mmCIF file of C-alpha atoms in Angstrom:
data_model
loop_
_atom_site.group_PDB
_atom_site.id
_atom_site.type_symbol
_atom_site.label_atom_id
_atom_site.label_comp_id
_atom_site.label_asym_id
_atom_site.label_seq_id
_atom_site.Cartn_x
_atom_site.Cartn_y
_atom_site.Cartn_z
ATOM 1 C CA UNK A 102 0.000 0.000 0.000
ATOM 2 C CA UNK A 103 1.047 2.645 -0.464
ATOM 3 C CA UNK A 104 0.596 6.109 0.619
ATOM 4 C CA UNK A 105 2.245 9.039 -1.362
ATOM 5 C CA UNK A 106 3.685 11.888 -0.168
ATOM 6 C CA UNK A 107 4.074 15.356 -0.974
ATOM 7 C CA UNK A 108 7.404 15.504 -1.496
ATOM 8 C CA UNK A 109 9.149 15.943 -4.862
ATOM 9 C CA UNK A 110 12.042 14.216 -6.097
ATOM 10 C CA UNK A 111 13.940 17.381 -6.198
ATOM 11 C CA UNK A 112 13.661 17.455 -2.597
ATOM 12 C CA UNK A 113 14.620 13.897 -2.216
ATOM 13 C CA UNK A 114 17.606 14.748 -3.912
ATOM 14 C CA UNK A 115 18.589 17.583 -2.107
ATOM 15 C CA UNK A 116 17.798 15.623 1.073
ATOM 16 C CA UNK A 117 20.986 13.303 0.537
ATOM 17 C CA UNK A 118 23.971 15.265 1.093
ATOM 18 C CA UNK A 119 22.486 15.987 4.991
ATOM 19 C CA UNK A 120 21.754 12.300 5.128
ATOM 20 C CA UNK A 121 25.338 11.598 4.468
ATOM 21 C CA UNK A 122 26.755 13.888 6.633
ATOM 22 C CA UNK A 123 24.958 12.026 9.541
ATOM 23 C CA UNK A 124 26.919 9.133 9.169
ATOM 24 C CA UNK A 125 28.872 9.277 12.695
ATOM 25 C CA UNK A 126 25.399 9.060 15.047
ATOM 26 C CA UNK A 127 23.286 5.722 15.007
ATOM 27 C CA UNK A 128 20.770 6.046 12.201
ATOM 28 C CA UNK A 129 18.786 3.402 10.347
ATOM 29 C CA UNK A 130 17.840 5.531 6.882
ATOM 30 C CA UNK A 131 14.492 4.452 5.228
ATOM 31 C CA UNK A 132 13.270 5.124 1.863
ATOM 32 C CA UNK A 133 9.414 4.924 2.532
ATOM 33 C CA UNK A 134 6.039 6.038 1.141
ATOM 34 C CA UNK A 135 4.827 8.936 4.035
ATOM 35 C CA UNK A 136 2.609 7.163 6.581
ATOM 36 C CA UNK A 137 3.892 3.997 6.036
ATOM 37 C CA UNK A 138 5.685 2.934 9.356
ATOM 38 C CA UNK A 139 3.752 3.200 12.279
ATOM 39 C CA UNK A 140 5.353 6.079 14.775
ATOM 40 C CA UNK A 141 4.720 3.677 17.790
ATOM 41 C CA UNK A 142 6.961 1.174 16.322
ATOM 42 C CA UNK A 143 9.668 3.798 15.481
ATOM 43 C CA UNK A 144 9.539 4.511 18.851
ATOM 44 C CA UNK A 145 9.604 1.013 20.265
ATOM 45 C CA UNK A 146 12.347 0.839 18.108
ATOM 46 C CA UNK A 147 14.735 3.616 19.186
ATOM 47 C CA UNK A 148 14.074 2.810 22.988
ATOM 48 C CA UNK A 149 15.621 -0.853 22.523
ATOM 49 C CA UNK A 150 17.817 0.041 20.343
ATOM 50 C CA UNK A 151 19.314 3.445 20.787
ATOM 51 C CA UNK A 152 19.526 3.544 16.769
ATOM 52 C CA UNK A 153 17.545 6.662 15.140
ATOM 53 C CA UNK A 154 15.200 6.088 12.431
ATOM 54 C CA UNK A 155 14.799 8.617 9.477
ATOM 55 C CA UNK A 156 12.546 8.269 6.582
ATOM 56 C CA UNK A 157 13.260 9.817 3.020
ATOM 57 C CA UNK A 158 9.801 9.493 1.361
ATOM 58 C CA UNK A 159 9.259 9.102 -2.543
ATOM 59 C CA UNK A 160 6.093 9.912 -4.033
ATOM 60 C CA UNK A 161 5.299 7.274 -6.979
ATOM 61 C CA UNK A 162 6.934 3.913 -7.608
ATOM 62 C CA UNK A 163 8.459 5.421 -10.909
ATOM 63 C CA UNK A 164 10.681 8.136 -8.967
ATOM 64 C CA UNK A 165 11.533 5.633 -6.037
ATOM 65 C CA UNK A 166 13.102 3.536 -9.175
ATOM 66 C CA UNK A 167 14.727 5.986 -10.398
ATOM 67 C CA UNK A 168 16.273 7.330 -7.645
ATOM 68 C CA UNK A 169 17.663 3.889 -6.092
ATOM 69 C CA UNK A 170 18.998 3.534 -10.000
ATOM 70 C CA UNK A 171 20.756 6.521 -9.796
ATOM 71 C CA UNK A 172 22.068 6.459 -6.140
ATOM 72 C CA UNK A 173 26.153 7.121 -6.040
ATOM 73 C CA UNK A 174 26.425 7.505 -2.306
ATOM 74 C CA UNK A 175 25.729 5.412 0.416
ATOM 75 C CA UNK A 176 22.852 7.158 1.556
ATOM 76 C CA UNK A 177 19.979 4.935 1.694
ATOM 77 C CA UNK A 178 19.881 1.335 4.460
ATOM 78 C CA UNK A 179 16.498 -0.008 3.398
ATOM 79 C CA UNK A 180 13.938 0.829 0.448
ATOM 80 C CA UNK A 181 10.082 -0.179 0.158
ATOM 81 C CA UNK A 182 9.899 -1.329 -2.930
ATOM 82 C CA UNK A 183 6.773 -3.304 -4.387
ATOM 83 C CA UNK A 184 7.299 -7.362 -5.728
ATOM 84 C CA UNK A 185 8.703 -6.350 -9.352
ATOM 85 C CA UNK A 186 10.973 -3.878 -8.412
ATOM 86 C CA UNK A 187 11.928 -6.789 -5.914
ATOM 87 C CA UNK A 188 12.837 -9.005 -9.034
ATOM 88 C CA UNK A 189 14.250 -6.375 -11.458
ATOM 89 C CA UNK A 190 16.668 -5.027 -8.915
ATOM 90 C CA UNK A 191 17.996 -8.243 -7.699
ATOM 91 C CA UNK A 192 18.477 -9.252 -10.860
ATOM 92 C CA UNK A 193 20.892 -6.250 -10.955
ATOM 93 C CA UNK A 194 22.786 -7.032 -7.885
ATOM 94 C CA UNK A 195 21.189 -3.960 -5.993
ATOM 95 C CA UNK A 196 20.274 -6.063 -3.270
ATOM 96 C CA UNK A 197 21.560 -7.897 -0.393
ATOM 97 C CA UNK A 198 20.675 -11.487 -0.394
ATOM 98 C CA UNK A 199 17.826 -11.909 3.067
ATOM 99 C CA UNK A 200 16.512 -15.018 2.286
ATOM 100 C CA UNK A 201 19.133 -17.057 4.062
ATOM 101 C CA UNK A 202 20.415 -14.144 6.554
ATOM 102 C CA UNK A 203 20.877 -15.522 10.049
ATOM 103 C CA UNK A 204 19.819 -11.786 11.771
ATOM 104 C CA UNK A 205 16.062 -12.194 10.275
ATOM 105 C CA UNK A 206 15.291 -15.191 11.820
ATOM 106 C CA UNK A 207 11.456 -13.522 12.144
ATOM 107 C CA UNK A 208 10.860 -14.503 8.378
ATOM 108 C CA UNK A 209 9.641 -18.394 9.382
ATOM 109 C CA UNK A 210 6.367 -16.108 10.304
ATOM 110 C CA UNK A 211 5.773 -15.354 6.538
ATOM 111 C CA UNK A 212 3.740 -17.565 4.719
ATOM 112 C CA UNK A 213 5.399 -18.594 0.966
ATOM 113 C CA UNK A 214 2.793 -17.388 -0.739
ATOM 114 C CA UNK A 215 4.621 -13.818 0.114
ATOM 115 C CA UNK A 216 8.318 -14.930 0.271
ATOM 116 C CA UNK A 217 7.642 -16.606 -3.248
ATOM 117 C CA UNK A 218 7.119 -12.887 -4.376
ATOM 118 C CA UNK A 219 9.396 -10.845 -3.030
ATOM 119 C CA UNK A 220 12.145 -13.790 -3.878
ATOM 120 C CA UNK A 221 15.311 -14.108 -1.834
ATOM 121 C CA UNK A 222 16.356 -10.308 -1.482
ATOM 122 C CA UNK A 223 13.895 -9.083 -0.183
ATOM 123 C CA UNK A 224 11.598 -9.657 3.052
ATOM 124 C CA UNK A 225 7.340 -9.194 2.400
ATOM 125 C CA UNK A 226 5.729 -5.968 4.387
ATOM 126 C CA UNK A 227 2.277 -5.573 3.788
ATOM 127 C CA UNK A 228 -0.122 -7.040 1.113
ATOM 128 C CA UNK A 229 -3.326 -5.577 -0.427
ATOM 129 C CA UNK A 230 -5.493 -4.990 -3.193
ATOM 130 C CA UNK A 231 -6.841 -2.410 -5.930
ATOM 131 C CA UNK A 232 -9.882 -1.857 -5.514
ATOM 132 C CA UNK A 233 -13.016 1.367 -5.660
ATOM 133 C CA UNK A 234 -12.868 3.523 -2.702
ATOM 134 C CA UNK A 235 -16.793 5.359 -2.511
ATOM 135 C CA UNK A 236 -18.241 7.623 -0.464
ATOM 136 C CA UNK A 237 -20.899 6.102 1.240
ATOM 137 C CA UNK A 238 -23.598 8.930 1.595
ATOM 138 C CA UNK A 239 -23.625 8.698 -2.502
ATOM 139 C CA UNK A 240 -23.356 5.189 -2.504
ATOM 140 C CA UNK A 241 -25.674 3.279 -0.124
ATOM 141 C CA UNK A 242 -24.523 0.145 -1.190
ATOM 142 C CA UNK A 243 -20.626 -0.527 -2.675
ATOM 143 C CA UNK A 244 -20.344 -0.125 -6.764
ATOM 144 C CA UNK A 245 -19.845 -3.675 -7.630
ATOM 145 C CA UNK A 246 -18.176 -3.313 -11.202
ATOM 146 C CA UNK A 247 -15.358 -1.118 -12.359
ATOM 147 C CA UNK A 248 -17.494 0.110 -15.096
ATOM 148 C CA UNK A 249 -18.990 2.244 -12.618
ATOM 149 C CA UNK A 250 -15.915 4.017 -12.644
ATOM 150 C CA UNK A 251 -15.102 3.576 -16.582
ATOM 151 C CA UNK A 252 -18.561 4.549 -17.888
ATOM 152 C CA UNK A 253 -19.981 6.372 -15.268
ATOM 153 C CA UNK A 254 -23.786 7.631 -14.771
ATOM 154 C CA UNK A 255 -24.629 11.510 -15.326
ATOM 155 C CA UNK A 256 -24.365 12.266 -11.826
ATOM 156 C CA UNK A 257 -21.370 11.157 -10.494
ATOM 157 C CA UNK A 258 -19.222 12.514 -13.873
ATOM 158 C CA UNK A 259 -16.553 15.220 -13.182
ATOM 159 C CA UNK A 260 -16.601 13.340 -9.245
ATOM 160 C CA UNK A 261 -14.205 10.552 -10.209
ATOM 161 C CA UNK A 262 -10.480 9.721 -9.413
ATOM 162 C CA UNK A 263 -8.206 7.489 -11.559
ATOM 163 C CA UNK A 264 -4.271 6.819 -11.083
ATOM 164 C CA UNK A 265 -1.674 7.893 -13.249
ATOM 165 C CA UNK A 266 0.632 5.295 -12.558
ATOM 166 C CA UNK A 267 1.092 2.949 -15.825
ATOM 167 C CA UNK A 268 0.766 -0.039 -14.338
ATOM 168 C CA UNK A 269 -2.553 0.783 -12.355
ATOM 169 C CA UNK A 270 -4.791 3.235 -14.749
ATOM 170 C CA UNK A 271 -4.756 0.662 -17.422
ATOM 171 C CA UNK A 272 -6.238 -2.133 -15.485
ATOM 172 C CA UNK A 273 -9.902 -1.539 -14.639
ATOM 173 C CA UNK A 274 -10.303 -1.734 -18.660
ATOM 174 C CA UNK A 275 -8.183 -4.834 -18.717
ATOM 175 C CA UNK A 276 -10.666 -6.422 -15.672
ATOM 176 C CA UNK A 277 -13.785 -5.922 -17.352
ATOM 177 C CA UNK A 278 -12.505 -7.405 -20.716
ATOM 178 C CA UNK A 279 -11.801 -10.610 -18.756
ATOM 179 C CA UNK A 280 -7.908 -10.220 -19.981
ATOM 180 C CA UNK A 281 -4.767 -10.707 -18.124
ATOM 181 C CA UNK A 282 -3.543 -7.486 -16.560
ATOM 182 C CA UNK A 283 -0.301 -8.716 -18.170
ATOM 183 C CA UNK A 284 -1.484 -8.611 -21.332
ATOM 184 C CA UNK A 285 0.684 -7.706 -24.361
ATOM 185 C CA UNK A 286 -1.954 -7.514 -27.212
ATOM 186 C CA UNK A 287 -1.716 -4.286 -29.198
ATOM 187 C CA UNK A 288 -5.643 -4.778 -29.901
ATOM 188 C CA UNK A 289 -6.700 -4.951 -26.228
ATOM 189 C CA UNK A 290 -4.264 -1.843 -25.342
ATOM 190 C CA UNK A 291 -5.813 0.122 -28.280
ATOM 191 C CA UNK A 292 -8.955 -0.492 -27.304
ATOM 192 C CA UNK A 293 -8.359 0.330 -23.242
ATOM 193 C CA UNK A 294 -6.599 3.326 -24.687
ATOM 194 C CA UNK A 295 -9.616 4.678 -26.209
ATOM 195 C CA UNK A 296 -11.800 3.931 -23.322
ATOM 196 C CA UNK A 297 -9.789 6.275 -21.213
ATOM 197 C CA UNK A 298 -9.825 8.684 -23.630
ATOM 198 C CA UNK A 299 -13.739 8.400 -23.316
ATOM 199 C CA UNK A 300 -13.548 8.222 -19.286
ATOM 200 C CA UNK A 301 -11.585 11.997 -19.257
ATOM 201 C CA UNK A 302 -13.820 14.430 -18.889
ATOM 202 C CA UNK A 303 -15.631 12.497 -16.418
ATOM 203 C CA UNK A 304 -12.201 12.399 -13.577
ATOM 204 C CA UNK A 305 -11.674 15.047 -11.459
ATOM 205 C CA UNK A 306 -8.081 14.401 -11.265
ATOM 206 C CA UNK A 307 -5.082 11.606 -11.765
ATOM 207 C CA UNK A 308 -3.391 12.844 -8.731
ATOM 208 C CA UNK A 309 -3.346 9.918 -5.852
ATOM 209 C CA UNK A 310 -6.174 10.154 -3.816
ATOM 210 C CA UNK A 311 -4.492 10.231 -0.699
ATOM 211 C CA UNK A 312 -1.975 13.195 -1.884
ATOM 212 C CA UNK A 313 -5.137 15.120 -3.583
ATOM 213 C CA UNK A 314 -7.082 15.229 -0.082
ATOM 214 C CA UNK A 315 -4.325 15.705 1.880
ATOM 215 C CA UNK A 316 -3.642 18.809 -0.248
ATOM 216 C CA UNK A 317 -6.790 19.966 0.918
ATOM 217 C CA UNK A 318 -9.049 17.782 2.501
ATOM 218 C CA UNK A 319 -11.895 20.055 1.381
ATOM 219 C CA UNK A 320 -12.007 18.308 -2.130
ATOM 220 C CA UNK A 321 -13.566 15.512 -0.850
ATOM 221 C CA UNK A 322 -16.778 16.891 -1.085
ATOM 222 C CA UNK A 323 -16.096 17.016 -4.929
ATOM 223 C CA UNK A 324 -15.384 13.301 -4.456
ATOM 224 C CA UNK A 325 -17.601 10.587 -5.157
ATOM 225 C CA UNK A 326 -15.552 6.958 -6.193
ATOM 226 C CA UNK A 327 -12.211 6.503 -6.678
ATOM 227 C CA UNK A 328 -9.557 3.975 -7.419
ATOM 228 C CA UNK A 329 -7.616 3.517 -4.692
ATOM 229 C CA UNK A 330 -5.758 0.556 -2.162
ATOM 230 C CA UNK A 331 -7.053 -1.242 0.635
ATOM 231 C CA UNK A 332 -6.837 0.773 3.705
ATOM 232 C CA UNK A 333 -6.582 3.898 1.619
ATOM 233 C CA UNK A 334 -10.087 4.009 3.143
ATOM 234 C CA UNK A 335 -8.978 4.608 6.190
ATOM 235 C CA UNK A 336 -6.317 7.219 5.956
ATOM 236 C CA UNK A 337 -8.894 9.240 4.308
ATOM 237 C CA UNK A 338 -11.790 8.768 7.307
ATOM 238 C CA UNK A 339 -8.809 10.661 9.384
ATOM 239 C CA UNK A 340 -8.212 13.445 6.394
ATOM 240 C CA UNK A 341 -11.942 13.947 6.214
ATOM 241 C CA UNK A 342 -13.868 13.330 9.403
ATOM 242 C CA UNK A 343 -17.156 14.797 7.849
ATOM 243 C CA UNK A 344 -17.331 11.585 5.505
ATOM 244 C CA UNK A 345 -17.733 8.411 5.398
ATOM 245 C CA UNK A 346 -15.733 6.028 2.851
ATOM 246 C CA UNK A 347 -15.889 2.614 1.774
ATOM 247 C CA UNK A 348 -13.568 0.332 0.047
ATOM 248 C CA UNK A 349 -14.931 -2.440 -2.484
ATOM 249 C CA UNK A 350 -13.265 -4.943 -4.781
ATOM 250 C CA UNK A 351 -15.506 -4.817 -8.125
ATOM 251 C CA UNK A 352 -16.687 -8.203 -9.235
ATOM 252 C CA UNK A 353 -14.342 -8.378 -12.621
ATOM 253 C CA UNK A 354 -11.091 -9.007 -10.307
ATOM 254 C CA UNK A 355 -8.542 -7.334 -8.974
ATOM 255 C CA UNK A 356 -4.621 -7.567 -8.404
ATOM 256 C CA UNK A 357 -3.146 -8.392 -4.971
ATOM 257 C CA UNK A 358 0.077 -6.145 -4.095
ATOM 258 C CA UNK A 359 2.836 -7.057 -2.168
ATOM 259 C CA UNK A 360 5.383 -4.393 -0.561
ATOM 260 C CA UNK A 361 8.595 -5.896 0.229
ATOM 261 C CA UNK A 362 11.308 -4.217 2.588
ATOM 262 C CA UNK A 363 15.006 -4.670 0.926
ATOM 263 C CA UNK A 364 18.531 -3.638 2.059
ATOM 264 C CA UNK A 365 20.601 -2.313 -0.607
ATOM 265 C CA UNK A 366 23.755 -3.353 -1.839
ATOM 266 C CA UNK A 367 25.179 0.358 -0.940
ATOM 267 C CA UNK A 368 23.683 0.504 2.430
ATOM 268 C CA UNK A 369 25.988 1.859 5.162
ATOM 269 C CA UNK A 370 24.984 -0.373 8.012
ATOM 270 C CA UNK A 371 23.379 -3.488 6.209
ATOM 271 C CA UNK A 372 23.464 -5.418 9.626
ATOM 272 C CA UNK A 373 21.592 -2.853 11.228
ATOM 273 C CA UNK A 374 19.685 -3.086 8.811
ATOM 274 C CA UNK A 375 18.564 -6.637 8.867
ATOM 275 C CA UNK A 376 17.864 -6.504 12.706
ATOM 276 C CA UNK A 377 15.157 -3.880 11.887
ATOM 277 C CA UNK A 378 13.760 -6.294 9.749
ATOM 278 C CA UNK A 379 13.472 -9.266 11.908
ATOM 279 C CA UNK A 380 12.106 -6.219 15.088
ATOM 280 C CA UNK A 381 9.035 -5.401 12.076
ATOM 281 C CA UNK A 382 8.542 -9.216 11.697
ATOM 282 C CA UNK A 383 8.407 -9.719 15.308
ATOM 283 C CA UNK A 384 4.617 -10.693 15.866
ATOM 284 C CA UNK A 385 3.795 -8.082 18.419
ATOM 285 C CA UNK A 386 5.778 -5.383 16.420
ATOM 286 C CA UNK A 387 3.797 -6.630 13.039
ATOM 287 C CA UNK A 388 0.628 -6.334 14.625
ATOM 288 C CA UNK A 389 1.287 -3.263 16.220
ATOM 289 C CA UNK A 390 2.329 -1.609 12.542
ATOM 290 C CA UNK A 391 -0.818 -3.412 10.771
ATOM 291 C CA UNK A 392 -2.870 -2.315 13.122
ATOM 292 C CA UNK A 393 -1.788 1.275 13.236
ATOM 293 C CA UNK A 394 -1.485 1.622 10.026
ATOM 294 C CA UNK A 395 -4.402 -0.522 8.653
ATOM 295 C CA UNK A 396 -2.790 -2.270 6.413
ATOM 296 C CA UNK A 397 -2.842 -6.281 5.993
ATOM 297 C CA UNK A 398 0.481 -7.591 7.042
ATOM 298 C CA UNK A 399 2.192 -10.793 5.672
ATOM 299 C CA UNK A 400 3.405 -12.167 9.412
ATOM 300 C CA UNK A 401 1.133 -15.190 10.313
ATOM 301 C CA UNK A 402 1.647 -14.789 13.873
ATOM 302 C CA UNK A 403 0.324 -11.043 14.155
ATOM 303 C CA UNK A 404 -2.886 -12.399 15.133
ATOM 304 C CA UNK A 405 -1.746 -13.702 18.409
ATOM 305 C CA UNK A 406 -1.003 -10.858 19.658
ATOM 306 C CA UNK A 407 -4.305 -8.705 18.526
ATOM 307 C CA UNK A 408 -7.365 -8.231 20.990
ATOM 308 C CA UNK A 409 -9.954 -10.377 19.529
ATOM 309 C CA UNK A 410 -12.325 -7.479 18.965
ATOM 310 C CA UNK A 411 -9.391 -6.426 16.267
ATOM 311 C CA UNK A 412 -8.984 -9.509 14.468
ATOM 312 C CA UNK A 413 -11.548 -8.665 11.819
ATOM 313 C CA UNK A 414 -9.661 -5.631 10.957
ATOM 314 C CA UNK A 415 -5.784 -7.779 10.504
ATOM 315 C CA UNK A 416 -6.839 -9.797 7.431
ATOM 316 C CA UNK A 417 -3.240 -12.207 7.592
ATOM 317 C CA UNK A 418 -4.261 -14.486 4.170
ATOM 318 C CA UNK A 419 -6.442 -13.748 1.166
ATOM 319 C CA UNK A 420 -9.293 -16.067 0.917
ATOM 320 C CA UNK A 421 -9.749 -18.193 -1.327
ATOM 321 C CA UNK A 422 -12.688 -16.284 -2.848
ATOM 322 C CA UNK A 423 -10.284 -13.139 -3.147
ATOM 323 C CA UNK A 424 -7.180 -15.476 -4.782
ATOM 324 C CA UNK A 425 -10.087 -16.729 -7.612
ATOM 325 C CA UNK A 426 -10.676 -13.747 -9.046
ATOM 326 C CA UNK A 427 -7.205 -11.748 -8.501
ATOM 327 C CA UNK A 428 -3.966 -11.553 -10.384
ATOM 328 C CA UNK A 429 -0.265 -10.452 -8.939
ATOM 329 C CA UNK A 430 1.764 -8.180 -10.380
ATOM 330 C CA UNK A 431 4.739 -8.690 -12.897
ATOM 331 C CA UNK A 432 7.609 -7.801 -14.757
ATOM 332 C CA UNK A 433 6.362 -6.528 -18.363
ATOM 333 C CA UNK A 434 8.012 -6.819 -21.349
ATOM 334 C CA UNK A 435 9.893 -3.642 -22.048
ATOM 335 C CA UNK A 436 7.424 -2.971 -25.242
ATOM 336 C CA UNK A 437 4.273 -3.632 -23.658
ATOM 337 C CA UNK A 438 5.468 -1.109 -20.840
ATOM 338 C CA UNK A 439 6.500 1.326 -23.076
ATOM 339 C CA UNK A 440 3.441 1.115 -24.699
ATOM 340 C CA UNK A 441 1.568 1.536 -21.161
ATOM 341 C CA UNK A 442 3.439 4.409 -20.463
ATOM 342 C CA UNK A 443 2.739 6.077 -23.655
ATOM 343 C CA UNK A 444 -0.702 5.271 -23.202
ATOM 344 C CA UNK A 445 -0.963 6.890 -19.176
ATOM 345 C CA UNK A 446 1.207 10.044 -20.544
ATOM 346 C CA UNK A 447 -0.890 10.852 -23.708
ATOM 347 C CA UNK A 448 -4.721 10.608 -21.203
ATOM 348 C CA UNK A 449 -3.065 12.651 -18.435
ATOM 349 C CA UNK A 450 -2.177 15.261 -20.940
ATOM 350 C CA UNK A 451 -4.985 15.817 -22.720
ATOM 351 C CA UNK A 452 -6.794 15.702 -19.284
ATOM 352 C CA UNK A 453 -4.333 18.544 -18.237
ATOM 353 C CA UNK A 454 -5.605 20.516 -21.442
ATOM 354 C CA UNK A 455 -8.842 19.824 -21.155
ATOM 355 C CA UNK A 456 -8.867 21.508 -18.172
ATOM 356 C CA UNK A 457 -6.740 24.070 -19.533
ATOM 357 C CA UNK A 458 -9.365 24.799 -21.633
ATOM 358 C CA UNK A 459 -12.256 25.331 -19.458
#
């Protein structure tokens, strides 16, 4: 899951240089989405330890990427990085190997369904889904089909919120055609391509929703469904008290998301490192975070250590119901990416001039 923040990547990159020059004291540096590790575990954290956390955030997948790809200095300990990016940068030796490392012994707590993807460098976080965040004073009962999104009715267009991510925007199309989200037909893209085009002047906005509230939480009232994550939901209750919001996966499918926590290669104190690992995979510490945070985490001992009026809200396992009609993520060919990113770019901008327009 993952929440984006408000930072820029020229920020980020102007953050470095001070993060390098605080080498000498006991820090742990994390590259992290913004509200993505719990502040009572940070805390818990520094008290045993003595070690100081500090979070650089990154603001979209893409510019995380691209900034660990670029990194010359050892700035950075350990990145959240979703399942792909798991595979592509191990694959490039950017990665400690964890799998096997005798300071997270905590990982016999994930099930293999997770460790399968984030593979042997790195350790799984949190899981989730895509799915239609609503509000629930316009919809009494949860939109059941992402068409309701696509090919919405006359009262809720100019209320909607896509994602401009290339990987995400494309797929509601993709569910309702009954395709693979990894699909590589030129026909099928064409034809999701010009359903967006048909969908723009119905969204309000590409922005993350999260990031577009947060802004100013007064939008919301401009807000009526949304794509969005599992426990995005939730964030957003606390953004905008005066609403009430529901998350719903649409009958066509959806695609489960793993976030996996990974030590790089360049990482100044890689032990360190890996003992903050196995402290998150701890099962108190794991259900502390997933229940702070409300996210789904991948320990399977979390539960124990949960009041039983909570255990409906720390989901440990997708159901089976859930793993029938969902797909994972994976690595895409580099010409059916390009093509998706051509695809996002060219709807965003003539959104943007649209709106120029008016």
């Amino acid at each position: 899951m993952r929440f984006l923040s408000l930072f820029v990547s020229g920020l980020l990159i102007l953050s470095m240089p001070y993060l390098a020059q605080a080498k000498s004291a006991p820090i742990l540096t994390i590259f992290n989405w913004q509200h993505y590790l719990s502040d009572h575990v940070i805390a818990l954290w520094e008290k045993e330890t003595g070690v100081t956390i500090k979070q650089v955030y990154f603001d979209s997948d893409t510019k995380r990427d691209r900034t660990i790809n670029q990194l010359t200095r050892n700035d950075i300990d350990i990145a959240i990085i979703d399942e792909v990016s798991a595979r592509n940068f191990s694959r490039q030796n950017r990665l400690n190997k964890l799998s096997d490392n005798p300071l997270i012994t905590n990982q016999s707590h994930i099930p293999e369904l997770w460790r399968n993807q984030c593979g042997e460098h790195a350790v799984p976080y949190f899981w989730g889904t895509l799915g239609l965040i609503y509000r629930k004073d316009i919809f009494p009962k949860p939109p059941t089909s992402w068409n309701d999104i696509l090919t919405p009715t006359p009262e809720h267009q100019g209320h909607l919120v896509m994602q401009s991510d290339y990987s995400d925007l494309l797929l509601p199309s993709l569910f309702v055609r009954g395709v693979s989200a990894h699909t590589t037909n030129k026909e099928v893209l064409k034809e999701v391509y010009q359903e967006l085009v048909a969908q723009i002047p119905y969204v309000k906005t590409y922005e993350y929703l999260l990031t577009y509230v947060e802004q100013d939480p007064s939008r919301a009232k401009d807000i009526h469904l949304a794509m969005g994550y599992s426990g995005d939901e939730v964030t957003l209750q606390t953004f905008t008290p005066g609403y009430e919001w529901g998350f719903h996966i649409p009958d066509e499918g959806t695609i489960l998301w793993v976030d996996c926590l990974a030590v790089l290669k360049t990482a100044p104190s890689p032990d360190l490192a890996a003992r903050f690992l196995n402290f998150l995979h701890r099962p108190d510490i794991a259900a502390l975070n997933a229940l702070d945070l409300a996210m789904t985490t991948t320990n399977s001992q979390a539960h124990q250590h949960v009041p039983p009026y909570e255990k409906q809200n720390l989901a440990l396992y997708p159901d089976q119901n859930l793993l029938d009609k969902a797909q994972f993520y994976s690595t895409l060919i580099n010409t059916s990416m390009t093509l998706r990113t051509r695809i996002s770019h060219a709807v965003i901008l003539q959104h943007r001039q649209l709106n120029d327009d008016d």
